[in-house]
Short mmCIF file of N, CA and C in Angstrom, two decimals:
data_model
loop_
_atom_site.label_atom_id
_atom_site.label_comp_id
_atom_site.label_asym_id
_atom_site.label_seq_id
_atom_site.Cartn_x
_atom_site.Cartn_y
_atom_site.Cartn_z
N MET A 1 -157.91 80.38 49.82
CA MET A 1 -158.78 80.95 49.86
C MET A 1 -159.20 81.90 49.17
N SER A 2 -157.68 82.13 48.13
CA SER A 2 -157.81 83.72 47.72
C SER A 2 -158.63 83.73 46.32
N ASN A 3 -158.90 82.63 45.43
CA ASN A 3 -160.19 82.43 44.10
C ASN A 3 -161.11 82.51 44.72
N VAL A 4 -161.42 82.77 45.55
CA VAL A 4 -163.18 82.97 46.43
C VAL A 4 -163.54 84.65 45.90
N THR A 5 -164.91 84.98 45.22
CA THR A 5 -164.70 85.77 44.60
C THR A 5 -165.79 86.72 46.15
N SER A 6 -165.78 87.78 45.73
CA SER A 6 -166.56 88.78 46.12
C SER A 6 -168.33 88.00 46.39
N GLY A 7 -168.62 87.62 45.02
CA GLY A 7 -170.15 86.66 45.17
C GLY A 7 -170.01 85.83 45.40
N ASP A 8 -168.77 85.23 45.58
CA ASP A 8 -169.50 83.45 46.10
C ASP A 8 -168.88 83.71 47.81
N ARG A 9 -168.44 85.01 47.98
CA ARG A 9 -168.58 85.17 49.61
C ARG A 9 -170.15 85.38 49.84
N ARG A 10 -170.93 86.19 48.85
CA ARG A 10 -172.09 87.16 49.09
C ARG A 10 -173.32 85.51 49.28
N VAL A 11 -172.89 84.75 48.17
CA VAL A 11 -173.95 83.30 48.23
C VAL A 11 -173.70 82.97 48.59
N ARG A 12 -172.27 82.55 49.76
CA ARG A 12 -172.30 81.89 50.98
C ARG A 12 -173.64 82.64 52.11
N ARG A 13 -172.64 83.59 52.28
CA ARG A 13 -174.04 84.68 53.18
C ARG A 13 -174.95 84.11 53.11
N HIS A 14 -175.34 84.60 52.48
CA HIS A 14 -176.90 84.09 51.66
C HIS A 14 -177.63 83.13 51.91
N LEU A 15 -176.68 81.70 51.11
CA LEU A 15 -177.06 80.84 52.14
C LEU A 15 -177.37 80.50 53.27
N THR A 16 -176.05 80.69 54.00
CA THR A 16 -175.80 80.22 55.56
C THR A 16 -176.97 81.18 56.04
N ALA A 17 -177.81 82.39 55.83
CA ALA A 17 -178.58 83.17 56.29
C ALA A 17 -179.75 82.57 56.52
N GLU A 18 -180.19 81.91 55.13
CA GLU A 18 -181.44 80.93 54.78
C GLU A 18 -181.49 79.46 55.78
N ILE A 19 -180.19 79.53 56.21
CA ILE A 19 -180.23 77.95 56.62
C ILE A 19 -180.69 78.29 57.95
N LYS A 20 -180.32 79.33 58.18
CA LYS A 20 -180.75 79.55 59.55
C LYS A 20 -181.88 80.13 60.27
N SER A 21 -182.09 81.08 59.64
CA SER A 21 -184.39 80.71 58.77
C SER A 21 -184.89 79.53 58.87
N SER A 22 -184.17 79.16 57.92
CA SER A 22 -185.22 78.14 57.99
C SER A 22 -185.02 77.20 59.83
N LEU A 23 -183.80 76.91 59.47
CA LEU A 23 -183.57 76.01 61.42
C LEU A 23 -184.59 76.84 62.45
N ARG A 24 -184.91 78.38 62.33
CA ARG A 24 -186.15 78.88 63.45
C ARG A 24 -186.79 78.71 62.87
N ASP A 25 -187.72 78.68 61.67
CA ASP A 25 -189.26 78.39 61.29
C ASP A 25 -188.90 76.81 61.52
N LEU A 26 -188.13 76.09 61.31
CA LEU A 26 -188.15 74.44 62.14
C LEU A 26 -188.70 74.67 63.24
N ARG A 27 -187.58 75.76 64.03
CA ARG A 27 -188.07 75.24 65.72
C ARG A 27 -189.47 76.10 66.22
N ASN A 28 -190.08 76.77 65.35
CA ASN A 28 -191.34 77.41 65.58
C ASN A 28 -192.00 76.10 65.44
N GLN A 29 -192.37 75.47 63.65
CA GLN A 29 -193.27 74.51 63.40
C GLN A 29 -192.95 73.42 64.93
N LEU A 30 -191.80 72.70 65.15
CA LEU A 30 -192.17 71.71 65.86
C LEU A 30 -192.80 72.23 67.12
N SER A 31 -192.36 73.37 67.55
CA SER A 31 -192.67 74.02 68.65
C SER A 31 -194.61 73.53 69.05
N MET A 32 -195.23 74.57 67.73
CA MET A 32 -196.74 74.37 67.22
C MET A 32 -197.35 73.29 67.42
N LEU A 33 -195.92 72.49 66.86
CA LEU A 33 -196.86 70.62 66.68
C LEU A 33 -196.67 69.95 68.50
N ASN A 34 -195.56 69.92 68.57
CA ASN A 34 -195.70 69.93 70.74
C ASN A 34 -196.60 70.45 71.00
N ARG A 35 -196.84 71.37 71.34
CA ARG A 35 -197.68 72.14 71.85
C ARG A 35 -198.95 71.32 71.51
N GLN A 36 -199.89 71.04 70.63
CA GLN A 36 -200.79 70.33 70.15
C GLN A 36 -200.71 69.18 70.53
N VAL A 37 -199.76 68.58 70.31
CA VAL A 37 -199.68 66.82 70.84
C VAL A 37 -199.94 66.63 72.51
N GLY A 38 -199.28 68.39 73.23
CA GLY A 38 -199.14 68.47 74.36
C GLY A 38 -200.54 68.68 75.24
N ILE A 39 -201.16 69.22 74.48
CA ILE A 39 -203.10 69.58 74.67
C ILE A 39 -204.21 68.70 73.94
N GLN A 40 -203.41 67.65 73.17
CA GLN A 40 -204.27 66.30 73.17
C GLN A 40 -203.97 65.87 74.28
N LEU A 41 -202.73 65.38 75.08
CA LEU A 41 -202.56 64.13 76.40
C LEU A 41 -201.86 65.30 77.19
N ASP A 42 -202.70 66.42 77.16
CA ASP A 42 -203.24 66.75 78.49
C ASP A 42 -201.65 66.98 79.16
N LEU A 43 -200.79 67.47 78.78
CA LEU A 43 -199.54 67.67 78.57
C LEU A 43 -199.14 68.96 79.19
N LYS A 44 -198.21 69.79 79.75
CA LYS A 44 -197.74 70.83 79.69
C LYS A 44 -196.18 70.27 78.52
N ASP A 45 -195.89 71.87 77.99
CA ASP A 45 -194.49 71.31 77.29
C ASP A 45 -193.40 70.62 77.51
N ILE A 46 -193.41 71.34 79.08
CA ILE A 46 -191.88 70.89 79.99
C ILE A 46 -192.44 69.50 79.87
N ASP A 47 -193.02 68.95 80.60
CA ASP A 47 -193.44 67.51 80.81
C ASP A 47 -193.58 66.92 79.48
N MET A 48 -193.52 67.18 78.26
CA MET A 48 -193.26 66.53 77.15
C MET A 48 -192.16 66.55 77.51
N ASP A 49 -191.31 67.44 77.38
CA ASP A 49 -189.79 67.62 76.91
C ASP A 49 -189.25 66.64 78.00
N CYS A 50 -189.75 66.46 79.34
CA CYS A 50 -189.28 65.53 80.33
C CYS A 50 -189.11 63.85 79.96
N LEU A 51 -190.54 63.87 79.37
CA LEU A 51 -191.08 62.20 79.30
C LEU A 51 -190.18 61.66 77.67
N ASP A 52 -189.73 62.88 76.96
CA ASP A 52 -189.26 62.47 75.84
C ASP A 52 -187.75 62.12 76.28
N LEU A 53 -187.24 63.02 77.54
CA LEU A 53 -185.88 62.66 77.53
C LEU A 53 -185.75 61.09 78.73
N ILE A 54 -186.44 61.02 78.86
CA ILE A 54 -186.53 59.87 80.03
C ILE A 54 -187.02 59.04 78.93
N SER A 55 -188.12 58.48 77.84
CA SER A 55 -187.92 57.73 76.69
C SER A 55 -187.10 57.57 76.22
N ARG A 56 -186.59 59.05 75.96
CA ARG A 56 -185.28 57.93 74.81
C ARG A 56 -183.94 57.85 75.95
N HIS A 57 -183.94 58.77 76.20
CA HIS A 57 -182.10 57.74 77.45
C HIS A 57 -182.63 57.39 79.01
N GLY A 58 -183.50 56.79 78.98
CA GLY A 58 -183.94 56.38 80.29
C GLY A 58 -183.51 54.83 80.38
N PRO A 59 -184.46 54.05 81.03
CA PRO A 59 -184.37 55.13 82.56
C PRO A 59 -182.98 55.38 83.59
N LEU A 60 -183.78 57.10 83.68
CA LEU A 60 -182.98 58.21 84.85
C LEU A 60 -182.64 58.02 85.79
N SER A 61 -182.24 58.83 86.78
CA SER A 61 -181.62 59.17 87.35
C SER A 61 -182.43 60.75 87.71
N PRO A 62 -183.35 60.97 88.36
CA PRO A 62 -184.03 62.53 88.61
C PRO A 62 -182.66 63.89 88.64
N SER A 63 -181.94 63.18 88.78
CA SER A 63 -180.96 63.97 88.99
C SER A 63 -179.94 64.40 87.90
N THR A 64 -180.45 63.15 86.65
CA THR A 64 -180.09 63.44 86.06
C THR A 64 -180.54 64.06 84.81
N LEU A 65 -181.33 63.63 84.89
CA LEU A 65 -182.75 63.74 84.29
C LEU A 65 -182.93 65.76 84.20
N ALA A 66 -182.44 66.01 85.82
CA ALA A 66 -182.26 67.79 85.76
C ALA A 66 -181.38 68.36 85.18
N ARG A 67 -180.24 67.72 85.40
CA ARG A 67 -179.45 68.15 84.65
C ARG A 67 -178.71 67.79 82.55
N ARG A 68 -180.22 66.77 82.59
CA ARG A 68 -180.04 67.03 80.58
C ARG A 68 -181.11 68.18 80.19
N ALA A 69 -182.20 68.10 81.49
CA ALA A 69 -183.27 69.40 81.02
C ALA A 69 -182.94 70.61 81.39
N GLY A 70 -181.94 70.74 82.06
CA GLY A 70 -181.52 72.26 82.69
C GLY A 70 -182.19 72.95 83.79
N LEU A 71 -183.52 72.00 84.30
CA LEU A 71 -183.58 72.45 85.60
C LEU A 71 -183.26 72.31 86.71
N HIS A 72 -183.96 73.42 87.48
CA HIS A 72 -183.81 72.97 89.00
C HIS A 72 -184.09 71.65 89.41
N PRO A 73 -183.41 70.26 90.69
CA PRO A 73 -184.13 69.26 90.74
C PRO A 73 -185.58 69.18 91.62
N ALA A 74 -185.68 70.99 92.05
CA ALA A 74 -187.35 70.88 92.73
C ALA A 74 -188.41 70.88 91.71
N THR A 75 -187.59 71.51 90.57
CA THR A 75 -188.79 71.94 89.60
C THR A 75 -188.84 70.13 88.95
N VAL A 76 -187.89 69.78 88.43
CA VAL A 76 -188.16 68.35 87.56
C VAL A 76 -189.04 67.34 89.04
N THR A 77 -188.86 67.43 90.35
CA THR A 77 -189.85 66.73 91.34
C THR A 77 -191.25 66.60 90.65
N GLY A 78 -191.85 68.11 90.74
CA GLY A 78 -192.83 68.16 90.61
C GLY A 78 -193.69 67.82 89.09
N ILE A 79 -192.46 67.83 87.69
CA ILE A 79 -192.92 67.16 86.86
C ILE A 79 -193.41 65.80 86.48
N LEU A 80 -192.15 64.81 87.86
CA LEU A 80 -192.66 63.43 87.61
C LEU A 80 -193.36 62.83 88.42
N ASP A 81 -194.17 63.94 89.57
CA ASP A 81 -195.34 63.36 89.96
C ASP A 81 -196.00 63.58 88.93
N ARG A 82 -196.15 64.96 88.81
CA ARG A 82 -197.31 64.91 87.65
C ARG A 82 -197.54 63.80 86.78
N LEU A 83 -195.73 62.71 85.56
CA LEU A 83 -196.35 62.32 84.91
C LEU A 83 -196.69 60.81 85.46
N GLU A 84 -195.96 61.11 86.61
CA GLU A 84 -196.34 59.45 87.44
C GLU A 84 -197.95 59.33 87.51
N ARG A 85 -198.70 60.50 88.34
CA ARG A 85 -199.82 60.64 88.61
C ARG A 85 -200.72 59.99 87.20
N ALA A 86 -200.54 60.71 86.53
CA ALA A 86 -200.93 60.60 85.22
C ALA A 86 -200.72 59.54 84.02
N GLY A 87 -199.67 58.51 84.81
CA GLY A 87 -199.75 56.80 84.58
C GLY A 87 -198.39 56.86 83.17
N TRP A 88 -198.16 58.11 82.78
CA TRP A 88 -196.42 58.06 82.19
C TRP A 88 -195.00 57.61 82.36
N ILE A 89 -195.05 57.70 83.55
CA ILE A 89 -193.51 56.82 84.27
C ILE A 89 -193.37 56.35 85.31
N ALA A 90 -192.75 55.64 85.67
CA ALA A 90 -192.54 54.74 86.98
C ALA A 90 -191.41 55.03 87.33
N ARG A 91 -191.66 55.51 89.24
CA ARG A 91 -190.09 56.02 89.44
C ARG A 91 -189.97 54.19 89.90
N GLU A 92 -189.04 53.44 90.30
CA GLU A 92 -188.26 52.42 90.85
C GLU A 92 -187.41 52.73 92.06
N ARG A 93 -186.64 51.56 92.57
CA ARG A 93 -185.80 52.02 93.09
C ARG A 93 -184.64 51.23 92.34
N ASP A 94 -183.24 51.48 93.01
CA ASP A 94 -182.63 51.21 92.39
C ASP A 94 -181.59 50.08 93.03
N PRO A 95 -182.02 48.33 93.14
CA PRO A 95 -181.85 47.17 93.59
C PRO A 95 -180.16 47.05 94.19
N ALA A 96 -179.07 47.61 93.20
CA ALA A 96 -177.99 47.73 94.15
C ALA A 96 -177.72 49.22 94.82
N ASP A 97 -178.61 49.78 95.13
CA ASP A 97 -178.82 51.16 95.86
C ASP A 97 -179.75 51.60 96.30
N ARG A 98 -180.55 50.74 97.10
CA ARG A 98 -181.96 50.73 97.19
C ARG A 98 -182.41 52.88 97.88
N ARG A 99 -181.56 53.69 97.52
CA ARG A 99 -181.97 54.99 98.18
C ARG A 99 -181.83 55.67 96.62
N ALA A 100 -181.11 54.85 95.70
CA ALA A 100 -181.47 56.00 94.53
C ALA A 100 -182.28 55.28 94.05
N VAL A 101 -183.00 55.46 92.59
CA VAL A 101 -184.44 56.24 92.31
C VAL A 101 -184.41 56.32 90.72
N THR A 102 -184.63 55.55 90.13
CA THR A 102 -184.46 55.28 88.23
C THR A 102 -186.20 55.37 88.10
N VAL A 103 -186.06 56.60 86.99
CA VAL A 103 -187.40 57.24 86.60
C VAL A 103 -187.60 56.01 85.03
N ARG A 104 -188.65 55.50 84.62
CA ARG A 104 -188.81 55.16 82.99
C ARG A 104 -189.99 55.29 82.76
N ALA A 105 -189.88 55.28 81.77
CA ALA A 105 -191.36 55.51 80.70
C ALA A 105 -192.54 54.29 80.51
N LEU A 106 -193.55 54.69 80.73
CA LEU A 106 -194.28 53.32 80.88
C LEU A 106 -194.44 53.04 79.21
N PRO A 107 -194.13 52.02 78.26
CA PRO A 107 -194.13 51.37 77.23
C PRO A 107 -195.44 51.95 76.55
N ASP A 108 -196.66 51.52 77.20
CA ASP A 108 -197.79 52.21 76.79
C ASP A 108 -198.61 52.92 76.20
N ARG A 109 -198.34 53.84 77.61
CA ARG A 109 -198.37 55.43 77.46
C ARG A 109 -197.62 55.91 76.32
N GLY A 110 -196.37 55.36 75.64
CA GLY A 110 -195.50 55.88 74.91
C GLY A 110 -196.77 56.13 73.99
N LYS A 111 -197.05 54.95 73.03
CA LYS A 111 -197.81 54.53 71.88
C LYS A 111 -199.14 55.83 71.42
N GLU A 112 -199.15 56.46 72.70
CA GLU A 112 -200.26 57.26 72.65
C GLU A 112 -199.36 59.25 71.57
N VAL A 113 -198.65 58.47 72.53
CA VAL A 113 -197.37 59.99 71.63
C VAL A 113 -197.01 59.55 70.49
N TYR A 114 -196.79 58.33 70.35
CA TYR A 114 -196.30 57.72 69.02
C TYR A 114 -197.42 58.12 68.07
N ARG A 115 -198.59 57.79 68.43
CA ARG A 115 -199.88 57.68 67.23
C ARG A 115 -199.71 59.18 66.85
N LEU A 116 -199.64 60.38 67.34
CA LEU A 116 -200.18 61.70 67.81
C LEU A 116 -199.35 62.52 66.37
N PHE A 117 -197.74 61.55 66.87
CA PHE A 117 -196.86 62.24 66.07
C PHE A 117 -196.54 61.42 64.11
N SER A 118 -197.92 60.08 64.76
CA SER A 118 -197.52 59.83 62.94
C SER A 118 -197.52 60.65 61.87
N GLY A 119 -198.37 62.03 61.62
CA GLY A 119 -198.59 62.53 60.30
C GLY A 119 -196.78 62.52 60.38
N MET A 120 -196.06 63.70 61.36
CA MET A 120 -194.76 64.18 60.84
C MET A 120 -194.01 63.09 60.38
N ASN A 121 -193.78 61.72 61.43
CA ASN A 121 -192.57 60.97 61.35
C ASN A 121 -193.10 60.02 59.25
N SER A 122 -194.51 60.19 59.68
CA SER A 122 -194.50 59.88 57.76
C SER A 122 -194.11 61.02 56.80
N ALA A 123 -194.44 61.77 57.36
CA ALA A 123 -193.95 63.35 56.16
C ALA A 123 -191.98 63.40 56.46
N MET A 124 -191.72 62.72 57.65
CA MET A 124 -190.29 62.75 57.29
C MET A 124 -189.47 61.71 56.86
N ASP A 125 -190.30 60.51 56.70
CA ASP A 125 -190.11 59.34 55.85
C ASP A 125 -189.87 59.39 54.64
N SER A 126 -191.10 60.45 54.08
CA SER A 126 -191.07 60.88 52.88
C SER A 126 -190.63 61.74 52.24
N ILE A 127 -190.14 62.88 53.05
CA ILE A 127 -188.61 63.16 52.37
C ILE A 127 -187.29 62.75 52.48
N CYS A 128 -186.80 62.28 53.53
CA CYS A 128 -186.02 61.26 53.39
C CYS A 128 -185.80 59.95 52.60
N ALA A 129 -187.02 60.07 51.66
CA ALA A 129 -187.12 58.89 50.85
C ALA A 129 -186.29 60.15 49.67
N ASP A 130 -185.98 60.89 49.25
CA ASP A 130 -185.87 62.01 48.22
C ASP A 130 -184.65 62.14 48.20
N TYR A 131 -183.39 61.75 49.00
CA TYR A 131 -182.49 61.49 49.26
C TYR A 131 -181.66 60.61 49.15
N ASP A 132 -180.68 60.60 48.67
CA ASP A 132 -179.53 58.82 48.76
C ASP A 132 -178.35 59.09 49.69
N GLU A 133 -177.93 58.00 50.08
CA GLU A 133 -177.42 57.61 51.39
C GLU A 133 -176.28 58.78 51.96
N GLU A 134 -175.59 58.74 50.77
CA GLU A 134 -174.74 60.65 51.32
C GLU A 134 -175.34 61.68 51.41
N GLN A 135 -176.33 62.45 51.12
CA GLN A 135 -176.88 63.22 51.28
C GLN A 135 -177.51 62.89 52.64
N LEU A 136 -178.00 62.14 52.95
CA LEU A 136 -178.51 61.39 54.32
C LEU A 136 -177.59 61.84 55.58
N LYS A 137 -176.50 60.91 55.44
CA LYS A 137 -175.35 61.03 55.95
C LYS A 137 -175.22 62.53 56.27
N LEU A 138 -174.84 63.50 55.33
CA LEU A 138 -174.63 64.78 55.09
C LEU A 138 -175.62 65.84 56.05
N LEU A 139 -176.83 65.08 55.60
CA LEU A 139 -178.21 65.84 56.79
C LEU A 139 -178.04 65.72 57.99
N ALA A 140 -177.59 64.26 58.70
CA ALA A 140 -177.44 63.45 59.77
C ALA A 140 -176.13 64.21 60.94
N ASP A 141 -175.58 64.62 59.61
CA ASP A 141 -173.85 65.09 59.96
C ASP A 141 -174.84 67.11 60.64
N PHE A 142 -174.70 67.33 59.87
CA PHE A 142 -175.48 68.95 59.67
C PHE A 142 -176.35 68.78 61.33
N LEU A 143 -177.24 68.27 61.72
CA LEU A 143 -178.01 68.14 62.47
C LEU A 143 -177.46 68.19 63.46
N ARG A 144 -176.67 66.77 63.64
CA ARG A 144 -175.89 66.68 65.00
C ARG A 144 -174.89 67.67 65.61
N LYS A 145 -174.36 68.12 64.33
CA LYS A 145 -173.64 69.43 65.10
C LYS A 145 -174.11 70.59 65.13
N SER A 146 -175.18 70.44 64.77
CA SER A 146 -176.28 72.22 65.14
C SER A 146 -176.67 71.90 66.63
N THR A 147 -177.81 70.42 67.08
CA THR A 147 -177.40 70.20 68.15
C THR A 147 -176.46 70.22 69.31
N ASP A 148 -175.24 69.88 68.72
CA ASP A 148 -174.22 69.50 69.42
C ASP A 148 -173.59 71.54 69.91
N ALA A 149 -173.82 72.64 69.05
CA ALA A 149 -173.62 73.89 68.68
C ALA A 149 -175.01 74.13 69.97
N GLY A 150 -176.43 74.51 70.09
CA GLY A 150 -176.98 74.63 70.55
C GLY A 150 -177.03 74.21 71.89
N LEU A 151 -176.82 72.68 72.18
CA LEU A 151 -175.72 72.55 73.80
C LEU A 151 -175.21 73.37 74.24
N THR A 152 -174.18 73.37 73.26
CA THR A 152 -172.56 74.48 73.92
C THR A 152 -173.34 75.43 74.37
N ALA A 153 -174.26 76.35 73.00
CA ALA A 153 -174.22 78.02 73.54
C ALA A 153 -175.52 77.84 74.81
N THR A 154 -176.00 76.73 74.92
CA THR A 154 -176.85 76.86 76.07
C THR A 154 -176.03 76.47 77.29
N ARG A 155 -175.03 75.70 77.34
CA ARG A 155 -174.85 75.83 78.76
C ARG A 155 -173.82 77.36 78.88
N ASP A 156 -173.05 77.75 78.03
CA ASP A 156 -172.90 78.93 77.93
C ASP A 156 -173.17 79.67 78.53
N LEU A 157 -174.65 80.18 77.99
CA LEU A 157 -175.06 81.08 78.60
C LEU A 157 -175.74 80.37 79.75
N SER A 158 -176.21 79.61 80.12
CA SER A 158 -176.36 78.84 82.27
C SER A 158 -174.91 79.52 82.36
N ALA A 159 -173.86 78.95 82.24
CA ALA A 159 -172.50 79.43 83.36
C ALA A 159 -172.52 80.97 83.08
N SER A 160 -173.14 82.21 82.36
CA SER A 160 -172.99 82.47 82.28
C SER A 160 -173.71 84.04 83.60
N GLY A 161 -174.79 83.08 83.83
CA GLY A 161 -175.93 84.05 84.07
C GLY A 161 -176.88 84.76 83.72
N ALA A 162 -176.50 85.01 82.51
CA ALA A 162 -177.14 85.76 81.19
C ALA A 162 -178.72 85.64 81.07
#
């Protein structure tokens, strides 16, 4: 790295700071979008987060959902009660172990969510259309690594009790 100039390092620091700032802006923007969708659907933010986890990774046991969401199991029970009453999920007994329960999202209700996010999905399709396959692979890799870094930071912070 001896041929890297201080100007190169300065540009790199600036670009890295710009990426971090953009990710924060994106997080805020997506949070506002999710809040608006939640208002339309009469769902709390945390309920939407859990519904998304169930939709994407389900069926799940309530304890697995609690772990993935970083929530206390008793909190998840309340969330699942609300989602079930509103017709978003179904709790089902595991045929192999009648004591075990799994939770799955109901597909008809998922169509409502998809409809409300269709504007953002269309915008993302248009943005991605401007990139070639190699660029899309790079972006997907960056986002996957960023997500993993967030997961690690969350686990570390949770473990430290800070």
